[in-house]
Amino acid sequence: MTKLKVTVVAGARPNFIKVAPILKAFQKAEIDFRLVHTGQHYDKNLSDTFFSDLNIPPPHINFNVGSGSQAEQTGAIMIAFEKELINNPTDYVLVVGDVNSTVACGITTKKQNVRLIHVEAGLRSGDMTMPEEINRLVVDRISDLLFTTTQQASYTLKAEGVEKGKIHLVGNVMIDSLIDSLPKVSRPQGIDINKPFFVLTLHRPSNVDEKNKILNTLKHISNQVGQKASIIFPVHPRTSTVLNNFPIPENLQMVAPLRYLEFIYLIKNSIGVITDSGGIQEETTYLGVPCITLRENTERPETIHLGTNKLIGNDFQKLGSCIKEILENRWKSGSIPEFWDGKSAERIAEKIKA
Ligand code: UDP
């Protein structure tokens, strides 16, 4: 019998974390895969270190598309991926998450009449100003197999008219990576963690593209944390460009983006996380670490209803009371959504084989 062939696409930091357990499960299930790196993230700190920390095999091809506007990046990936599919025919293409690589390869796949699999389907923020929301809607609409992280995401897809038989609730592959990595986490060198500390990450255009807005946010966070704790801020390249010449407050440590095993060490040992990331809302819920999300909406509502996450938008008064709650150890305790158990990738491999 010929082996099933799946082309797996990864392009950006959160993608690498999601494909790692899927590739392991494919190896175990004897599914033949070809890994395509689009080069959407090319910085060593956002790409290479994730391959080593998560034992991801080297990609079979890297398009090296680099940065550009939404259309430039999406277009460049589509052109390269069309050639890839012509040169390397496959049974399925599997895309994860909601980045430009996801939508570009998704559309190209369907136009080449190849079956498309979307992992992390059915997430909706309802916010059409987020590029990721557009990517999610388009990819889910054209996918043949849709793997969801939660019951809510499955309901959303059904409500949008996706055939029931295409949707499979498998849990969260990002949590597979987290569970697998917890015994291997390592304390980052050169960061002062002698005091209780918060971890801060910011990279969504709505928070970081306007210089005054991000400087104001950092000033408020720093003032409200005060001297009781420090703030460790691994700065995303998108964010670092607007922070040139910023007078860094004493309690804020700005560092380069961290490798995965170091970052997980930090959030696990922090008193709380302040973020606008999607994946970090999920990781903190799994770890039971308080999470303050600087967004008006989230596509991951379970982290709020069940988990340790609170949404505060840009409300600095709420930010102050949330930071106080964490400092006084009064944060809500949470629980972990169903199927976030480290076995999601295995479920995906089983379903694809079936
Ligand atoms: N992450 C990391 N190092 C960092 C910041 C984040 O390894 O310095 C990891 C984090 O644990 C999570 C993922 O990167 O797994 C989230 O990526 P990002 O916030 O860029 O994307 P989003 O989840 O918002 O799409």
Tab-separated table of C-alpha atoms and ligand atoms in Angstrom:
chain	number	residue	atom	x	y	z
A	1	MET	CA	0.000	0.000	0.000
A	2	THR	CA	1.394	3.455	-0.829
A	3	LYS	CA	1.808	5.741	2.123
A	4	LEU	CA	-0.422	8.785	2.564
A	5	LYS	CA	1.426	12.023	1.724
A	6	VAL	CA	0.797	15.272	3.564
A	7	THR	CA	2.527	18.593	2.880
A	8	VAL	CA	2.743	20.524	6.144
A	9	VAL	CA	3.119	24.312	6.070
A	10	ALA	CA	4.824	26.410	8.742
A	11	GLY	CA	5.869	30.017	8.399
A	12	ALA	CA	5.794	31.893	11.676
A	13	ARG	CA	6.745	31.375	15.330
A	14	PRO	CA	3.381	30.075	16.563
A	15	ASN	CA	3.207	27.713	13.546
A	16	PHE	CA	6.448	25.954	14.508
A	17	ILE	CA	5.089	25.221	17.975
A	18	LYS	CA	1.903	23.767	16.440
A	19	VAL	CA	3.511	21.603	13.730
A	20	ALA	CA	6.136	20.038	16.060
A	21	PRO	CA	3.780	17.488	17.693
A	22	ILE	CA	1.924	16.896	14.400
A	23	LEU	CA	5.138	15.856	12.630
A	24	LYS	CA	6.013	13.515	15.505
A	25	ALA	CA	2.554	11.946	15.328
A	26	PHE	CA	2.874	11.568	11.547
A	27	GLN	CA	6.193	9.764	11.948
A	28	LYS	CA	4.579	7.387	14.458
A	29	ALA	CA	1.535	6.812	12.258
A	30	GLU	CA	3.754	6.298	9.184
A	31	ILE	CA	2.282	9.229	7.309
A	32	ASP	CA	4.759	10.570	4.778
A	33	PHE	CA	5.198	14.323	5.159
A	34	ARG	CA	6.975	17.148	3.434
A	35	LEU	CA	7.635	20.221	5.567
A	36	VAL	CA	7.441	23.597	3.840
A	37	HIS	CA	8.863	26.659	5.616
A	38	THR	CA	7.577	29.797	3.915
A	39	GLY	CA	10.173	32.053	5.557
A	40	GLN	CA	7.482	34.448	6.840
A	41	HIS	CA	9.507	34.560	10.079
A	42	TYR	CA	13.213	34.316	9.275
A	43	ASP	CA	14.830	35.849	12.350
A	44	LYS	CA	16.923	33.227	14.207
A	45	ASN	CA	15.027	34.027	17.434
A	46	LEU	CA	11.635	33.509	15.796
A	47	SER	CA	12.487	30.472	13.682
A	48	ASP	CA	15.742	28.450	14.037
A	49	THR	CA	15.698	28.116	17.824
A	50	PHE	CA	12.175	26.660	17.635
A	51	PHE	CA	13.382	23.918	15.305
A	52	SER	CA	16.075	22.933	17.806
A	53	ASP	CA	14.029	23.346	21.010
A	54	LEU	CA	11.093	21.384	19.617
A	55	ASN	CA	13.110	18.819	17.624
A	56	ILE	CA	11.448	19.757	14.370
A	57	PRO	CA	13.139	18.126	11.360
A	58	PRO	CA	14.689	20.597	8.896
A	59	PRO	CA	12.197	21.803	6.295
A	60	HIS	CA	12.349	20.132	2.879
A	61	ILE	CA	12.143	23.594	1.337
A	62	ASN	CA	12.257	27.202	2.559
A	63	PHE	CA	10.702	29.909	0.359
A	64	ASN	CA	12.526	32.657	2.306
A	65	VAL	CA	9.761	35.144	1.501
A	66	GLY	CA	10.774	37.509	4.315
A	67	SER	CA	8.764	40.497	5.429
A	68	GLY	CA	6.492	42.741	3.376
A	69	SER	CA	3.000	44.155	3.406
A	70	GLN	CA	0.068	41.781	3.892
A	71	ALA	CA	-0.432	41.468	0.133
A	72	GLU	CA	3.275	41.266	-0.724
A	73	GLN	CA	3.859	38.452	1.737
A	74	THR	CA	0.658	36.562	0.912
A	75	GLY	CA	1.281	36.904	-2.834
A	76	ALA	CA	4.913	35.784	-2.636
A	77	ILE	CA	3.940	32.690	-0.633
A	78	MET	CA	1.127	31.826	-3.075
A	79	ILE	CA	3.460	32.001	-6.077
A	80	ALA	CA	6.097	29.828	-4.388
A	81	PHE	CA	3.547	27.333	-3.046
A	82	GLU	CA	1.883	26.828	-6.434
A	83	LYS	CA	5.270	25.731	-7.845
A	84	GLU	CA	5.823	23.547	-4.784
A	85	LEU	CA	2.538	21.680	-5.337
A	86	ILE	CA	3.221	21.224	-9.055
A	87	ASN	CA	6.727	19.865	-8.381
A	88	ASN	CA	5.758	17.755	-5.376
A	89	PRO	CA	2.245	16.327	-5.704
A	90	THR	CA	0.615	15.406	-2.393
A	91	ASP	CA	-2.610	13.888	-1.030
A	92	TYR	CA	-3.263	16.638	1.503
A	93	VAL	CA	-1.928	20.009	2.567
A	94	LEU	CA	-2.083	20.767	6.283
A	95	VAL	CA	-2.025	24.365	7.513
A	96	VAL	CA	-2.135	25.561	11.124
A	97	GLY	CA	-3.306	28.729	12.853
A	98	ASP	CA	-4.125	32.043	11.227
A	99	VAL	CA	-1.030	33.711	9.752
A	100	ASN	CA	-0.423	34.849	6.158
A	101	SER	CA	1.271	31.518	5.326
A	102	THR	CA	-1.920	29.733	6.444
A	103	VAL	CA	-4.223	31.637	4.124
A	104	ALA	CA	-1.780	31.861	1.193
A	105	CYS	CA	-1.096	28.114	1.125
A	106	GLY	CA	-4.752	27.317	1.860
A	107	ILE	CA	-6.042	29.190	-1.193
A	108	THR	CA	-3.285	27.832	-3.442
A	109	THR	CA	-3.999	24.269	-2.306
A	110	LYS	CA	-7.678	24.433	-3.215
A	111	LYS	CA	-6.941	26.030	-6.597
A	112	GLN	CA	-4.657	23.076	-7.340
A	113	ASN	CA	-7.554	20.760	-6.392
A	114	VAL	CA	-5.702	19.296	-3.435
A	115	ARG	CA	-7.483	18.500	-0.176
A	116	LEU	CA	-6.907	20.996	2.613
A	117	ILE	CA	-6.651	20.368	6.362
A	118	HIS	CA	-6.882	23.229	8.864
A	119	VAL	CA	-5.632	22.713	12.404
A	120	GLU	CA	-7.025	25.187	14.956
A	121	ALA	CA	-10.184	25.783	12.923
A	122	GLY	CA	-13.284	27.641	14.096
A	123	LEU	CA	-11.616	30.330	16.241
A	124	ARG	CA	-13.361	33.702	15.835
A	125	SER	CA	-12.631	37.022	17.499
A	126	GLY	CA	-15.435	38.706	15.550
A	127	ASP	CA	-12.955	41.518	14.868
A	128	MET	CA	-12.610	42.073	11.131
A	129	THR	CA	-9.852	44.650	11.662
A	130	MET	CA	-7.530	41.774	12.666
A	131	PRO	CA	-5.722	40.323	9.636
A	132	GLU	CA	-5.764	36.941	11.411
A	133	GLU	CA	-9.590	36.929	11.547
A	134	ILE	CA	-9.783	37.268	7.760
A	135	ASN	CA	-7.249	34.449	7.381
A	136	ARG	CA	-9.274	32.192	9.706
A	137	LEU	CA	-12.577	32.802	7.903
A	138	VAL	CA	-11.149	32.170	4.446
A	139	VAL	CA	-9.239	29.013	5.374
A	140	ASP	CA	-12.133	27.454	7.287
A	141	ARG	CA	-14.524	28.133	4.421
A	142	ILE	CA	-12.393	26.180	1.924
A	143	SER	CA	-10.984	23.364	4.126
A	144	ASP	CA	-11.937	19.703	3.704
A	145	LEU	CA	-10.977	18.594	7.206
A	146	LEU	CA	-11.233	21.000	10.141
A	147	PHE	CA	-9.621	20.156	13.479
A	148	THR	CA	-10.811	22.217	16.433
A	149	THR	CA	-9.365	22.954	19.857
A	150	THR	CA	-12.694	23.368	21.676
A	151	GLN	CA	-16.374	22.453	21.498
A	152	GLN	CA	-17.189	26.138	20.954
A	153	ALA	CA	-15.014	26.249	17.822
A	154	SER	CA	-16.846	23.185	16.461
A	155	TYR	CA	-20.235	24.860	17.132
A	156	THR	CA	-19.043	28.021	15.391
A	157	LEU	CA	-18.125	26.077	12.256
A	158	LYS	CA	-21.465	24.235	12.227
A	159	ALA	CA	-23.303	27.541	12.657
A	160	GLU	CA	-21.372	28.905	9.653
A	161	GLY	CA	-22.608	25.977	7.562
A	162	VAL	CA	-19.579	23.661	7.558
A	163	GLU	CA	-20.674	20.026	7.119
A	164	LYS	CA	-20.622	18.182	10.430
A	165	GLY	CA	-18.560	15.299	9.047
A	166	LYS	CA	-15.633	17.584	8.229
A	167	ILE	CA	-15.238	18.888	11.796
A	168	HIS	CA	-13.268	17.026	14.461
A	169	LEU	CA	-12.676	18.206	18.008
A	170	VAL	CA	-9.148	17.020	18.785
A	171	GLY	CA	-7.864	19.493	21.368
A	172	ASN	CA	-4.914	21.837	21.251
A	173	VAL	CA	-1.598	20.992	19.564
A	174	MET	CA	0.037	24.017	21.177
A	175	ILE	CA	-0.660	22.372	24.526
A	176	ASP	CA	0.851	19.108	23.180
A	177	SER	CA	4.113	21.028	22.676
A	178	LEU	CA	3.815	22.653	26.084
A	179	ILE	CA	3.271	19.340	27.904
A	180	ASP	CA	6.133	17.712	26.019
A	181	SER	CA	8.477	20.614	26.774
A	182	LEU	CA	7.725	21.206	30.470
A	183	PRO	CA	10.357	18.722	31.716
A	184	LYS	CA	12.949	20.353	29.436
A	185	VAL	CA	12.461	24.073	30.175
A	186	SER	CA	15.585	26.073	30.995
A	187	ARG	CA	16.259	29.237	32.957
A	188	PRO	CA	17.340	31.999	30.567
A	189	GLN	CA	20.794	33.463	31.203
A	190	GLY	CA	21.328	37.178	31.627
A	191	ILE	CA	17.828	37.970	32.917
A	192	ASP	CA	17.420	39.111	36.502
A	193	ILE	CA	14.694	37.013	38.123
A	194	ASN	CA	15.500	37.494	41.773
A	195	LYS	CA	12.238	39.332	42.422
A	196	PRO	CA	8.673	38.221	41.622
A	197	PHE	CA	8.153	39.099	37.970
A	198	PHE	CA	5.579	39.580	35.244
A	199	VAL	CA	6.199	38.538	31.645
A	200	LEU	CA	5.042	40.996	28.987
A	201	THR	CA	4.613	40.371	25.246
A	202	LEU	CA	3.080	42.745	22.708
A	203	HIS	CA	3.046	42.395	18.938
A	204	ARG	CA	-0.504	42.959	17.558
A	205	PRO	CA	-0.592	45.902	15.113
A	206	SER	CA	-3.415	47.506	17.138
A	207	ASN	CA	-1.095	47.742	20.179
A	208	VAL	CA	2.341	48.355	18.738
A	209	ASP	CA	2.143	50.189	15.434
A	210	GLU	CA	1.441	53.587	16.976
A	211	LYS	CA	4.453	54.838	18.903
A	212	ASN	CA	2.554	56.982	21.431
A	213	LYS	CA	0.140	54.193	22.214
A	214	ILE	CA	2.757	51.583	23.032
A	215	LEU	CA	4.888	54.020	25.031
A	216	ASN	CA	1.817	54.976	27.046
A	217	THR	CA	0.964	51.305	27.647
A	218	LEU	CA	4.501	50.535	28.837
A	219	LYS	CA	4.483	53.574	31.120
A	220	HIS	CA	1.201	52.471	32.740
A	221	ILE	CA	2.316	48.870	33.198
A	222	SER	CA	5.589	49.980	34.756
A	223	ASN	CA	3.912	52.488	37.121
A	224	GLN	CA	1.233	50.061	38.208
A	225	VAL	CA	3.666	47.225	38.912
A	226	GLY	CA	5.879	49.662	40.851
A	227	GLN	CA	8.678	48.282	43.012
A	228	LYS	CA	6.913	45.112	44.189
A	229	ALA	CA	7.843	43.151	41.089
A	230	SER	CA	9.751	43.462	37.851
A	231	ILE	CA	8.589	43.072	34.259
A	232	ILE	CA	10.431	40.962	31.705
A	233	PHE	CA	9.607	42.033	28.170
A	234	PRO	CA	10.891	39.886	25.277
A	235	VAL	CA	10.468	42.347	22.440
A	236	HIS	CA	9.056	41.075	19.113
A	237	PRO	CA	10.870	42.533	16.049
A	238	ARG	CA	7.630	44.237	14.979
A	239	THR	CA	7.579	46.018	18.324
A	240	SER	CA	11.281	46.849	18.641
A	241	THR	CA	11.249	49.246	15.683
A	242	VAL	CA	8.940	51.684	17.508
A	243	LEU	CA	10.864	51.488	20.779
A	244	ASN	CA	14.119	53.119	19.665
A	245	ASN	CA	15.263	55.775	22.183
A	246	PHE	CA	12.555	54.804	24.670
A	247	PRO	CA	13.683	55.704	28.224
A	248	ILE	CA	13.420	52.277	29.856
A	249	PRO	CA	11.839	52.342	33.345
A	250	GLU	CA	13.888	50.719	36.101
A	251	ASN	CA	11.485	47.810	36.690
A	252	LEU	CA	11.284	46.845	32.992
A	253	GLN	CA	13.811	44.455	31.421
A	254	MET	CA	13.643	44.515	27.632
A	255	VAL	CA	15.223	41.411	26.077
A	256	ALA	CA	15.318	39.784	22.642
A	257	PRO	CA	12.566	37.252	21.812
A	258	LEU	CA	13.304	34.131	23.833
A	259	ARG	CA	13.687	30.585	22.664
A	260	TYR	CA	10.654	28.439	23.467
A	261	LEU	CA	12.145	26.428	26.360
A	262	GLU	CA	13.302	29.625	28.067
A	263	PHE	CA	10.061	31.479	27.467
A	264	ILE	CA	7.984	28.652	28.960
A	265	TYR	CA	10.347	28.588	31.971
A	266	LEU	CA	9.623	32.278	32.474
A	267	ILE	CA	5.837	32.198	32.182
A	268	LYS	CA	5.657	29.109	34.393
A	269	ASN	CA	7.642	30.893	37.109
A	270	SER	CA	6.082	34.326	36.718
A	271	ILE	CA	3.406	35.801	38.980
A	272	GLY	CA	1.441	36.836	35.892
A	273	VAL	CA	1.588	37.493	32.178
A	274	ILE	CA	0.488	40.618	30.315
A	275	THR	CA	0.049	39.953	26.608
A	276	ASP	CA	-1.802	40.393	23.341
A	277	SER	CA	-0.719	36.985	22.007
A	278	GLY	CA	-3.205	34.277	21.074
A	279	GLY	CA	-1.161	31.244	22.062
A	280	ILE	CA	0.051	32.680	25.350
A	281	GLN	CA	-3.572	33.057	26.545
A	282	GLU	CA	-3.840	29.280	26.112
A	283	GLU	CA	-0.487	28.398	27.662
A	284	THR	CA	-1.186	30.455	30.797
A	285	THR	CA	-4.601	28.801	31.130
A	286	TYR	CA	-2.956	25.379	30.975
A	287	LEU	CA	-0.278	26.417	33.490
A	288	GLY	CA	-2.767	28.156	35.825
A	289	VAL	CA	-0.799	31.419	35.568
A	290	PRO	CA	-2.784	34.712	35.702
A	291	CYS	CA	-3.027	36.341	32.268
A	292	ILE	CA	-4.060	39.935	31.487
A	293	THR	CA	-4.867	40.318	27.791
A	294	LEU	CA	-4.527	43.775	26.263
A	295	ARG	CA	-7.190	43.261	23.602
A	296	GLU	CA	-10.875	44.136	23.206
A	297	ASN	CA	-11.776	40.601	22.098
A	298	THR	CA	-10.384	37.109	21.932
A	299	GLU	CA	-10.873	34.154	19.606
A	300	ARG	CA	-10.079	31.935	22.607
A	301	PRO	CA	-13.053	32.579	24.976
A	302	GLU	CA	-12.469	29.391	27.001
A	303	THR	CA	-9.341	30.962	28.456
A	304	ILE	CA	-11.686	33.531	30.011
A	305	HIS	CA	-14.696	31.375	30.972
A	306	LEU	CA	-12.671	28.409	32.186
A	307	GLY	CA	-9.101	29.584	32.389
A	308	THR	CA	-6.980	32.247	34.056
A	309	ASN	CA	-7.321	34.948	31.399
A	310	LYS	CA	-9.012	38.373	31.661
A	311	LEU	CA	-9.552	40.759	28.733
A	312	ILE	CA	-9.020	44.417	29.505
A	313	GLY	CA	-8.616	46.124	26.130
A	314	ASN	CA	-6.871	49.462	26.636
A	315	ASP	CA	-8.522	50.274	29.940
A	316	PHE	CA	-5.668	51.386	32.210
A	317	GLN	CA	-7.908	51.476	35.275
A	318	LYS	CA	-8.718	47.784	34.777
A	319	LEU	CA	-5.033	47.145	34.139
A	320	GLY	CA	-4.206	48.694	37.504
A	321	SER	CA	-6.779	46.643	39.397
A	322	CYS	CA	-5.711	43.428	37.616
A	323	ILE	CA	-2.036	44.000	38.437
A	324	LYS	CA	-3.026	44.691	42.060
A	325	GLU	CA	-5.052	41.467	42.217
A	326	ILE	CA	-2.051	39.498	40.990
A	327	LEU	CA	0.373	41.226	43.364
A	328	GLU	CA	-2.026	40.479	46.254
A	329	ASN	CA	-2.472	36.885	45.101
A	330	ARG	CA	-6.247	37.246	44.607
A	331	TRP	CA	-6.507	36.127	40.960
A	332	LYS	CA	-9.231	33.654	39.948
A	333	SER	CA	-8.173	30.027	39.636
A	334	GLY	CA	-9.043	28.301	36.389
A	335	SER	CA	-9.516	24.888	34.838
A	336	ILE	CA	-8.189	23.310	31.648
A	337	PRO	CA	-10.461	22.844	28.599
A	338	GLU	CA	-11.374	19.315	27.523
A	339	PHE	CA	-8.842	17.485	25.318
A	340	TRP	CA	-5.979	19.873	26.118
A	341	ASP	CA	-4.142	16.763	27.228
A	342	GLY	CA	-1.047	16.344	25.066
A	343	LYS	CA	-2.679	13.881	22.663
A	344	SER	CA	-4.222	16.206	20.093
A	345	ALA	CA	-1.650	15.561	17.361
A	346	GLU	CA	-2.128	11.801	17.725
A	347	ARG	CA	-5.881	12.301	17.259
A	348	ILE	CA	-5.192	14.346	14.130
A	349	ALA	CA	-2.932	11.638	12.658
A	350	GLU	CA	-5.549	8.950	13.403
A	351	LYS	CA	-8.345	10.927	11.735
A	352	ILE	CA	-6.267	11.673	8.635
A	353	LYS	CA	-5.374	8.006	8.279
A	354	ALA	CA	-8.999	6.979	8.757
B	1	UDP	N1	7.012	32.634	22.580
B	1	UDP	C1	8.360	32.289	22.702
B	1	UDP	N2	9.272	33.280	22.981
B	1	UDP	C2	8.910	34.585	23.166
B	1	UDP	C3	7.522	34.921	23.056
B	1	UDP	C4	6.609	33.939	22.735
B	1	UDP	O1	8.712	31.121	22.564
B	1	UDP	O2	9.787	35.420	23.431
B	1	UDP	C5	6.031	31.578	22.226
B	1	UDP	C6	4.876	31.430	23.176
B	1	UDP	O3	5.163	30.515	24.212
B	1	UDP	C7	3.769	30.911	22.279
B	1	UDP	C8	4.084	31.519	20.937
B	1	UDP	O4	5.435	31.959	20.998
B	1	UDP	O5	3.852	29.504	22.179
B	1	UDP	C9	3.145	32.660	20.644
B	1	UDP	O6	3.533	33.327	19.527
B	1	UDP	P1	2.968	34.765	19.143
B	1	UDP	O7	2.556	35.470	20.382
B	1	UDP	O8	4.000	35.378	18.273
B	1	UDP	O9	1.754	34.413	18.204
B	1	UDP	P2	0.176	34.314	18.434
B	1	UDP	O10	-0.045	33.162	19.369
B	1	UDP	O11	-0.308	35.617	18.945
B	1	UDP	O12	-0.337	34.010	17.068
